[in-house]
CSV table of C-alpha atoms and ligand atoms in Angstrom, one decimal:
chain,number,residue,atom,x,y,z
A,1,MET,CA,-17.7,-2.2,0.0
A,2,GLY,CA,-18.1,-0.2,3.1
A,3,ASN,CA,-14.4,0.5,3.4
A,4,GLY,CA,-14.3,1.6,-0.3
A,5,ILE,CA,-17.2,4.0,0.2
A,6,ALA,CA,-15.7,5.5,3.3
A,7,HIS,CA,-12.4,5.9,1.5
A,8,VAL,CA,-13.8,7.9,-1.4
A,9,PHE,CA,-16.0,10.2,0.8
A,10,ALA,CA,-13.1,10.9,3.2
A,11,GLN,CA,-10.7,11.6,0.3
A,12,LYS,CA,-13.1,14.2,-0.9
A,13,GLY,CA,-13.1,16.0,2.5
A,14,PHE,CA,-16.2,14.5,4.1
A,15,VAL,CA,-16.2,13.3,7.7
A,16,VAL,CA,-17.3,9.6,7.7
A,17,ASN,CA,-18.7,7.6,10.6
A,18,LEU,CA,-17.9,4.0,9.6
A,19,VAL,CA,-20.4,1.7,11.4
A,20,ASP,CA,-20.1,-2.1,11.6
A,21,THR,CA,-21.6,-4.4,14.3
A,22,GLN,CA,-18.4,-6.5,14.2
A,23,SER,CA,-15.5,-4.6,15.6
A,24,HIS,CA,-12.9,-6.8,13.9
A,25,GLN,CA,-14.5,-5.8,10.5
A,26,LEU,CA,-13.9,-2.1,11.5
A,27,ASP,CA,-10.2,-2.9,12.2
A,28,LYS,CA,-10.0,-4.8,8.9
A,29,ALA,CA,-11.7,-1.9,7.0
A,30,LEU,CA,-9.2,0.7,8.4
A,31,THR,CA,-6.2,-1.6,7.5
A,32,THR,CA,-7.6,-2.0,4.0
A,33,ILE,CA,-8.2,1.7,3.5
A,34,ALA,CA,-4.6,2.5,4.7
A,35,ALA,CA,-3.2,-0.1,2.2
A,36,ASN,CA,-5.3,1.3,-0.6
A,37,LEU,CA,-4.1,4.8,0.2
A,38,ASP,CA,-0.5,3.6,0.1
A,39,ARG,CA,-1.1,2.1,-3.3
A,40,GLN,CA,-2.4,5.5,-4.5
A,41,ILE,CA,0.7,7.2,-3.1
A,42,ALA,CA,3.0,4.7,-4.8
A,43,LYS,CA,1.1,5.4,-8.1
A,44,GLY,CA,1.6,9.2,-7.6
A,45,THR,CA,-2.2,9.8,-7.5
A,46,LEU,CA,-2.2,10.9,-3.8
A,47,ALA,CA,0.2,13.2,-1.9
A,48,GLU,CA,1.9,11.5,1.1
A,49,ASP,CA,0.5,14.0,3.6
A,50,GLU,CA,-3.1,13.3,2.4
A,51,LYS,CA,-3.1,9.8,3.9
A,52,LYS,CA,-3.1,11.0,7.5
A,53,LYS,CA,-5.9,13.5,6.8
A,54,VAL,CA,-8.1,10.8,5.0
A,55,LEU,CA,-7.6,8.3,7.8
A,56,ALA,CA,-8.3,10.9,10.5
A,57,SER,CA,-11.6,11.8,9.0
A,58,ILE,CA,-12.9,8.2,9.2
A,59,ILE,CA,-14.3,7.5,12.7
A,60,PRO,CA,-15.2,3.8,13.5
A,61,PHE,CA,-18.4,3.1,15.4
A,62,SER,CA,-19.8,-0.3,16.5
A,63,ASP,CA,-23.0,1.4,17.8
A,64,LEU,CA,-25.4,2.5,15.0
A,65,ALA,CA,-27.2,5.1,17.1
A,66,ALA,CA,-24.0,6.9,17.9
A,67,GLY,CA,-22.7,6.6,14.3
A,68,VAL,CA,-25.8,8.2,12.7
A,69,GLN,CA,-27.2,10.6,15.2
A,70,LYS,CA,-25.9,13.7,13.4
A,71,ALA,CA,-25.7,12.3,9.8
A,72,GLU,CA,-26.8,14.2,6.7
A,73,LEU,CA,-26.5,11.1,4.6
A,74,VAL,CA,-26.3,7.4,5.5
A,75,VAL,CA,-25.0,4.9,2.9
A,76,GLU,CA,-25.9,1.5,4.1
A,77,ALA,CA,-23.6,-1.3,2.8
A,78,ALA,CA,-24.4,-4.2,5.1
A,79,THR,CA,-24.7,-7.9,4.0
A,80,GLU,CA,-27.0,-8.4,1.0
A,81,ASN,CA,-30.0,-9.8,2.9
A,82,THR,CA,-33.5,-8.4,2.6
A,83,ASP,CA,-34.6,-8.9,6.3
A,84,LEU,CA,-31.3,-7.4,7.5
A,85,LYS,CA,-31.7,-4.3,5.3
A,86,LEU,CA,-35.4,-3.8,6.4
A,87,LYS,CA,-34.3,-4.1,10.0
A,88,ILE,CA,-31.4,-1.6,9.5
A,89,PHE,CA,-33.7,0.9,7.7
A,90,ARG,CA,-36.3,0.7,10.5
A,91,GLN,CA,-33.6,1.5,12.9
A,92,LEU,CA,-32.2,4.3,10.7
A,93,ASP,CA,-35.6,5.9,10.5
A,94,GLU,CA,-35.7,6.0,14.3
A,95,LEU,CA,-32.1,7.1,14.8
A,96,ALA,CA,-31.1,9.4,12.0
A,97,PRO,CA,-32.1,13.1,12.0
A,98,ALA,CA,-35.3,14.0,10.1
A,99,GLY,CA,-33.6,15.6,7.1
A,100,CYS,CA,-31.1,12.8,6.6
A,101,ILE,CA,-31.1,11.0,3.3
A,102,LEU,CA,-31.0,7.2,3.7
A,103,ALA,CA,-29.2,5.5,0.8
A,104,SER,CA,-28.5,1.8,0.2
A,105,ASN,CA,-25.6,0.3,-1.7
A,106,THR,CA,-27.7,-2.8,-2.3
A,107,SER,CA,-26.9,-4.6,-5.6
A,108,SER,CA,-30.4,-5.8,-6.1
A,109,ILE,CA,-32.9,-5.5,-3.3
A,110,SER,CA,-35.9,-3.3,-4.1
A,111,ILE,CA,-35.4,0.3,-3.0
A,112,THR,CA,-39.2,0.7,-2.8
A,113,ARG,CA,-39.3,-2.3,-0.4
A,114,ILE,CA,-36.4,-0.9,1.7
A,115,ALA,CA,-38.1,2.5,1.7
A,116,SER,CA,-41.4,1.0,3.0
A,117,ALA,CA,-39.6,0.1,6.2
A,118,THR,CA,-39.3,3.8,7.0
A,119,ARG,CA,-41.7,6.7,7.4
A,120,ARG,CA,-39.7,8.8,5.0
A,121,PRO,CA,-39.8,6.8,1.7
A,122,GLN,CA,-39.2,10.1,-0.2
A,123,SER,CA,-35.7,10.3,1.3
A,124,VAL,CA,-34.7,6.7,0.5
A,125,ILE,CA,-32.7,6.0,-2.6
A,126,GLY,CA,-30.2,3.5,-4.1
A,127,LEU,CA,-26.5,4.6,-4.3
A,128,HIS,CA,-24.9,1.6,-5.9
A,129,PHE,CA,-21.1,1.9,-6.0
A,130,MET,CA,-19.0,-0.6,-8.0
A,131,ASN,CA,-16.2,-2.7,-6.6
A,132,PRO,CA,-13.4,-1.6,-6.0
A,133,VAL,CA,-15.0,1.7,-5.1
A,134,PRO,CA,-11.9,4.0,-5.2
A,135,VAL,CA,-11.2,2.8,-8.8
A,136,MET,CA,-14.6,2.3,-10.5
A,137,LYS,CA,-16.2,5.4,-12.0
A,138,LEU,CA,-19.9,4.4,-12.1
A,139,VAL,CA,-22.5,5.1,-9.4
A,140,GLU,CA,-25.9,3.6,-10.3
A,141,ILE,CA,-28.5,5.8,-8.6
A,142,ILE,CA,-31.8,4.0,-8.1
A,143,ASN,CA,-35.1,5.9,-7.7
A,144,GLY,CA,-37.5,4.1,-5.5
A,145,TYR,CA,-41.3,4.4,-6.3
A,146,ALA,CA,-41.6,7.4,-3.9
A,147,THR,CA,-38.1,8.9,-4.1
A,148,ASP,CA,-38.2,12.7,-4.2
A,149,LYS,CA,-36.7,14.2,-7.4
A,150,ALA,CA,-34.8,16.7,-5.2
A,151,VAL,CA,-33.1,13.9,-3.4
A,152,THR,CA,-32.1,12.3,-6.7
A,153,ARG,CA,-30.6,15.6,-7.9
A,154,GLN,CA,-28.7,16.0,-4.6
A,155,LEU,CA,-27.1,12.5,-5.0
A,156,VAL,CA,-26.3,13.1,-8.7
A,157,GLU,CA,-24.4,16.3,-7.7
A,158,LEU,CA,-22.7,14.5,-4.8
A,159,SER,CA,-21.6,11.6,-7.0
A,160,VAL,CA,-19.9,14.1,-9.4
A,161,GLN,CA,-18.3,15.7,-6.4
A,162,LEU,CA,-16.9,12.3,-5.5
A,163,GLY,CA,-15.3,12.1,-8.9
A,164,LYS,CA,-17.8,9.5,-10.1
A,165,THR,CA,-20.2,9.3,-13.1
A,166,PRO,CA,-23.8,8.8,-11.9
A,167,CYS,CA,-26.5,7.0,-13.9
A,168,VAL,CA,-30.1,7.3,-12.7
A,169,VAL,CA,-32.3,4.2,-13.2
A,170,ASN,CA,-35.6,3.0,-11.9
A,171,ASP,CA,-36.3,0.4,-9.3
A,172,TYR,CA,-36.8,-3.0,-10.9
A,173,PRO,CA,-35.0,-6.2,-9.9
A,174,GLY,CA,-31.3,-6.0,-10.4
A,175,PHE,CA,-31.6,-2.4,-11.6
A,176,ILE,CA,-29.4,-2.2,-14.8
A,177,ALA,CA,-25.9,-3.3,-13.7
A,178,ASN,CA,-26.8,-6.7,-12.2
A,179,ARG,CA,-29.8,-7.4,-14.4
A,180,ILE,CA,-27.3,-7.7,-17.2
A,181,LEU,CA,-24.2,-8.8,-15.4
A,182,MET,CA,-25.5,-11.7,-13.3
A,183,PRO,CA,-27.1,-13.8,-16.0
A,184,MET,CA,-23.8,-13.6,-17.8
A,185,LEU,CA,-21.9,-14.8,-14.7
A,186,ASN,CA,-24.5,-17.5,-14.1
A,187,GLU,CA,-24.1,-18.7,-17.8
A,188,ALA,CA,-20.4,-18.9,-17.3
A,189,ILE,CA,-20.9,-21.1,-14.2
A,190,TYR,CA,-23.4,-23.2,-16.2
A,191,SER,CA,-20.8,-23.7,-18.9
A,192,LEU,CA,-18.3,-25.0,-16.3
A,193,TYR,CA,-21.0,-27.2,-14.6
A,194,GLU,CA,-22.0,-28.8,-17.9
A,195,GLY,CA,-18.3,-29.4,-18.8
A,196,VAL,CA,-18.3,-27.2,-21.9
A,197,ALA,CA,-14.9,-25.8,-20.9
A,198,GLY,CA,-12.6,-25.3,-17.8
A,199,VAL,CA,-12.2,-22.3,-15.6
A,200,GLN,CA,-9.2,-20.8,-17.4
A,201,GLU,CA,-10.8,-21.4,-20.8
A,202,ILE,CA,-14.1,-19.8,-20.0
A,203,ASP,CA,-12.3,-16.7,-18.5
A,204,THR,CA,-9.8,-16.5,-21.4
A,205,VAL,CA,-12.6,-16.6,-24.0
A,206,MET,CA,-14.3,-13.7,-22.4
A,207,LYS,CA,-11.2,-11.7,-21.6
A,208,LEU,CA,-9.6,-12.0,-25.1
A,209,GLY,CA,-12.7,-12.4,-27.1
A,210,MET,CA,-14.8,-9.7,-25.6
A,211,ALA,CA,-12.0,-7.5,-24.2
A,212,HIS,CA,-13.4,-7.9,-20.6
A,213,PRO,CA,-10.7,-6.9,-18.1
A,214,MET,CA,-11.6,-10.0,-16.0
A,215,GLY,CA,-13.2,-13.3,-16.9
A,216,PRO,CA,-16.7,-13.9,-15.5
A,217,LEU,CA,-15.6,-16.6,-13.1
A,218,GLN,CA,-12.8,-14.4,-11.7
A,219,LEU,CA,-15.3,-11.6,-11.4
A,220,ALA,CA,-17.8,-13.8,-9.6
A,221,ASP,CA,-15.0,-14.7,-7.1
A,222,PHE,CA,-14.2,-11.0,-6.7
A,223,ILE,CA,-17.8,-10.0,-6.1
A,224,GLY,CA,-18.4,-12.9,-3.7
A,225,LEU,CA,-20.3,-16.1,-4.7
A,226,ASP,CA,-22.8,-15.6,-1.9
A,227,VAL,CA,-23.5,-12.0,-3.2
A,228,CYS,CA,-24.0,-13.4,-6.8
A,229,HIS,CA,-26.2,-16.1,-5.5
A,230,SER,CA,-28.5,-13.8,-3.6
A,231,ILE,CA,-28.7,-11.3,-6.5
A,232,LEU,CA,-29.8,-14.1,-8.8
A,233,ARG,CA,-32.5,-15.2,-6.3
A,234,VAL,CA,-33.8,-11.6,-6.2
A,235,LEU,CA,-34.0,-11.6,-10.0
A,236,GLN,CA,-35.7,-15.0,-10.1
A,237,ASP,CA,-38.3,-14.0,-7.4
A,238,GLY,CA,-38.7,-10.4,-8.7
A,239,PHE,CA,-39.5,-11.3,-12.3
A,240,GLY,CA,-41.0,-14.7,-11.5
A,241,ASN,CA,-38.8,-16.1,-14.2
A,242,PRO,CA,-36.8,-19.4,-13.7
A,243,LYS,CA,-34.2,-18.2,-16.3
A,244,TYR,CA,-32.5,-16.3,-13.4
A,245,ALA,CA,-32.2,-19.3,-11.1
A,246,PRO,CA,-28.7,-19.7,-9.7
A,247,CYS,CA,-26.7,-22.6,-11.3
A,248,PRO,CA,-26.7,-25.6,-8.9
A,249,LEU,CA,-22.9,-25.5,-8.9
A,250,LEU,CA,-23.0,-21.9,-7.6
A,251,THR,CA,-25.5,-23.0,-4.9
A,252,ASN,CA,-23.2,-25.9,-3.9
A,253,MET,CA,-20.2,-23.6,-3.7
A,254,VAL,CA,-22.0,-21.1,-1.5
A,255,VAL,CA,-23.3,-23.9,0.8
A,256,ALA,CA,-19.7,-25.3,1.0
A,257,GLY,CA,-18.4,-21.9,2.0
A,258,ARG,CA,-16.3,-21.5,-1.2
A,259,LEU,CA,-17.2,-17.8,-1.6
A,260,GLY,CA,-14.3,-16.6,-3.7
A,261,ILE,CA,-11.6,-14.1,-2.6
A,262,LYS,CA,-13.2,-13.4,0.8
A,263,SER,CA,-13.0,-17.1,1.8
A,264,GLY,CA,-9.7,-17.8,0.0
A,265,GLU,CA,-11.3,-20.1,-2.6
A,266,GLY,CA,-13.9,-20.1,-5.2
A,267,PHE,CA,-13.3,-20.9,-8.9
A,268,TYR,CA,-9.7,-20.0,-8.1
A,269,VAL,CA,-7.5,-20.3,-5.0
A,270,TYR,CA,-6.2,-17.1,-3.3
A,271,THR,CA,-2.9,-17.4,-1.4
A,272,PRO,CA,-1.6,-14.2,0.3
A,273,GLY,CA,1.4,-12.9,-1.6
A,274,ASN,CA,0.7,-14.9,-4.7
A,275,LYS,CA,-0.8,-12.9,-7.6
A,276,ASP,CA,-1.0,-15.9,-10.1
A,277,LEU,CA,-4.5,-17.0,-11.0
A,278,VAL,CA,-4.6,-20.7,-10.1
A,279,ALA,CA,-7.9,-22.6,-10.6
A,280,SER,CA,-9.2,-24.4,-7.5
A,281,LYS,CA,-8.1,-28.1,-7.4
A,282,ARG,CA,-11.8,-28.9,-7.7
A,283,PHE,CA,-11.8,-27.6,-11.2
A,284,GLN,CA,-8.3,-28.6,-12.4
A,285,GLN,CA,-8.6,-31.1,-15.3
B,1,NAD,N1,-19.2,-7.2,-3.3
B,1,NAD,C1,-19.4,-6.5,-4.3
B,1,NAD,O1,-18.7,-6.5,-5.3
B,1,NAD,C2,-20.6,-5.5,-4.3
B,1,NAD,C3,-20.6,-4.5,-5.3
B,1,NAD,C4,-21.6,-3.5,-5.3
B,1,NAD,C5,-22.5,-3.5,-4.3
B,1,NAD,N2,-22.4,-4.5,-3.3
B,1,NAD,C6,-23.4,-4.4,-2.2
B,1,NAD,O2,-22.8,-3.8,-1.0
B,1,NAD,C7,-23.3,-4.4,0.2
B,1,NAD,C8,-22.2,-5.0,1.0
B,1,NAD,O3,-21.5,-5.9,0.2
B,1,NAD,P1,-20.2,-6.6,0.7
B,1,NAD,O4,-19.7,-7.5,-0.4
B,1,NAD,O5,-19.3,-5.6,1.2
B,1,NAD,O6,-20.8,-7.5,1.9
B,1,NAD,P2,-20.0,-8.3,3.1
B,1,NAD,O7,-21.0,-9.3,3.5
B,1,NAD,O8,-18.6,-8.6,2.7
B,1,NAD,O9,-19.8,-7.1,4.2
B,1,NAD,C9,-21.0,-6.6,4.9
B,1,NAD,C10,-20.5,-6.0,6.2
B,1,NAD,O10,-21.8,-5.5,6.9
B,1,NAD,C11,-21.6,-5.7,8.2
B,1,NAD,N3,-22.9,-5.8,8.9
B,1,NAD,C12,-23.8,-6.8,8.9
B,1,NAD,N4,-24.9,-6.4,9.6
B,1,NAD,C13,-24.7,-5.2,10.0
B,1,NAD,C14,-25.5,-4.2,10.7
B,1,NAD,N5,-26.7,-4.6,11.2
B,1,NAD,N6,-25.0,-3.0,10.9
B,1,NAD,C15,-23.8,-2.7,10.4
B,1,NAD,N7,-23.0,-3.5,9.7
B,1,NAD,C16,-23.5,-4.7,9.5
B,1,NAD,C17,-20.8,-7.1,8.3
B,1,NAD,O11,-20.2,-7.2,9.6
B,1,NAD,C18,-19.8,-6.9,7.2
B,1,NAD,O12,-18.6,-6.2,7.6
B,1,NAD,C19,-24.4,-5.4,-0.3
B,1,NAD,O13,-25.6,-4.8,-0.3
B,1,NAD,C20,-23.9,-5.8,-1.7
B,1,NAD,O14,-25.0,-6.2,-2.5
B,1,NAD,C21,-21.5,-5.4,-3.3
């Protein structure tokens, strides 16, 4: 997600300091951005000479302090883990300039909770981009309990400037996007777990029957099964309702390291250079 967010900001003329604690992830992000820019050039949506400019305005940092010391806006997109986000926001509060807005791309973790790790909760907000960021139009903007209305207005304007459509929502578990999406993905996984239908059948029913561009199992692989699992746990804990509990099959897959596209296998197998959707051997009937 971080590489996609850096890409859209840089393409609209912002200077982006891209921070990751793992330097190999920074290299991977820059390679991904270059490949995505090439795709835009091939489609005719980006001029050839823009690529260099966009890449030149993304500066990689492995040191958070150096990356944020002059920032006007920080968009945090680290791993979906509450303790990690709280730690990062405590650091950002120390390291970023006083007027800097601190936004999180979290899919589900409470913005109010994240804000409480700082001494500037009025400047903390959710800025939830969808995957893939350069393609998807929506930005879900999440007001924490104390978010200043002026900060929300600023991010609504910024989202429009980025070519996105902002939707402002309030801070309850899963916000809107994942409160509605994740139970559907979990139900698709339950249908597979209970043997109601196979991987291809479940995805085909939803693609052709509901005109979804991707089936729910393919979408779960695309999002990352670990991310889906942790969002469902946030919904379950946040509402205190067992209906959101992750399907045991999803839990097993995450424990086994079958995380979807990012690990090379989830409900489908992903082989470089092969675009065919092939169900994982585990689910072939
Ligand atoms: N995957 C999706 O489809 C999707 C969609 C919308 C929002 N999100 C949200 O975006 C965020 C990132 O998701 P992702 O799928 O890209 O996660 P990911 O786990 O694939 O990548 C997270 C990156 O954060 C880096 N990181 C970890 N700790 C860090 C730290 N302390 N400082 C800087 N970098 C650190 C990791 O090295 C890694 O490169 C999550 O909050 C997730 O919920 C994900």
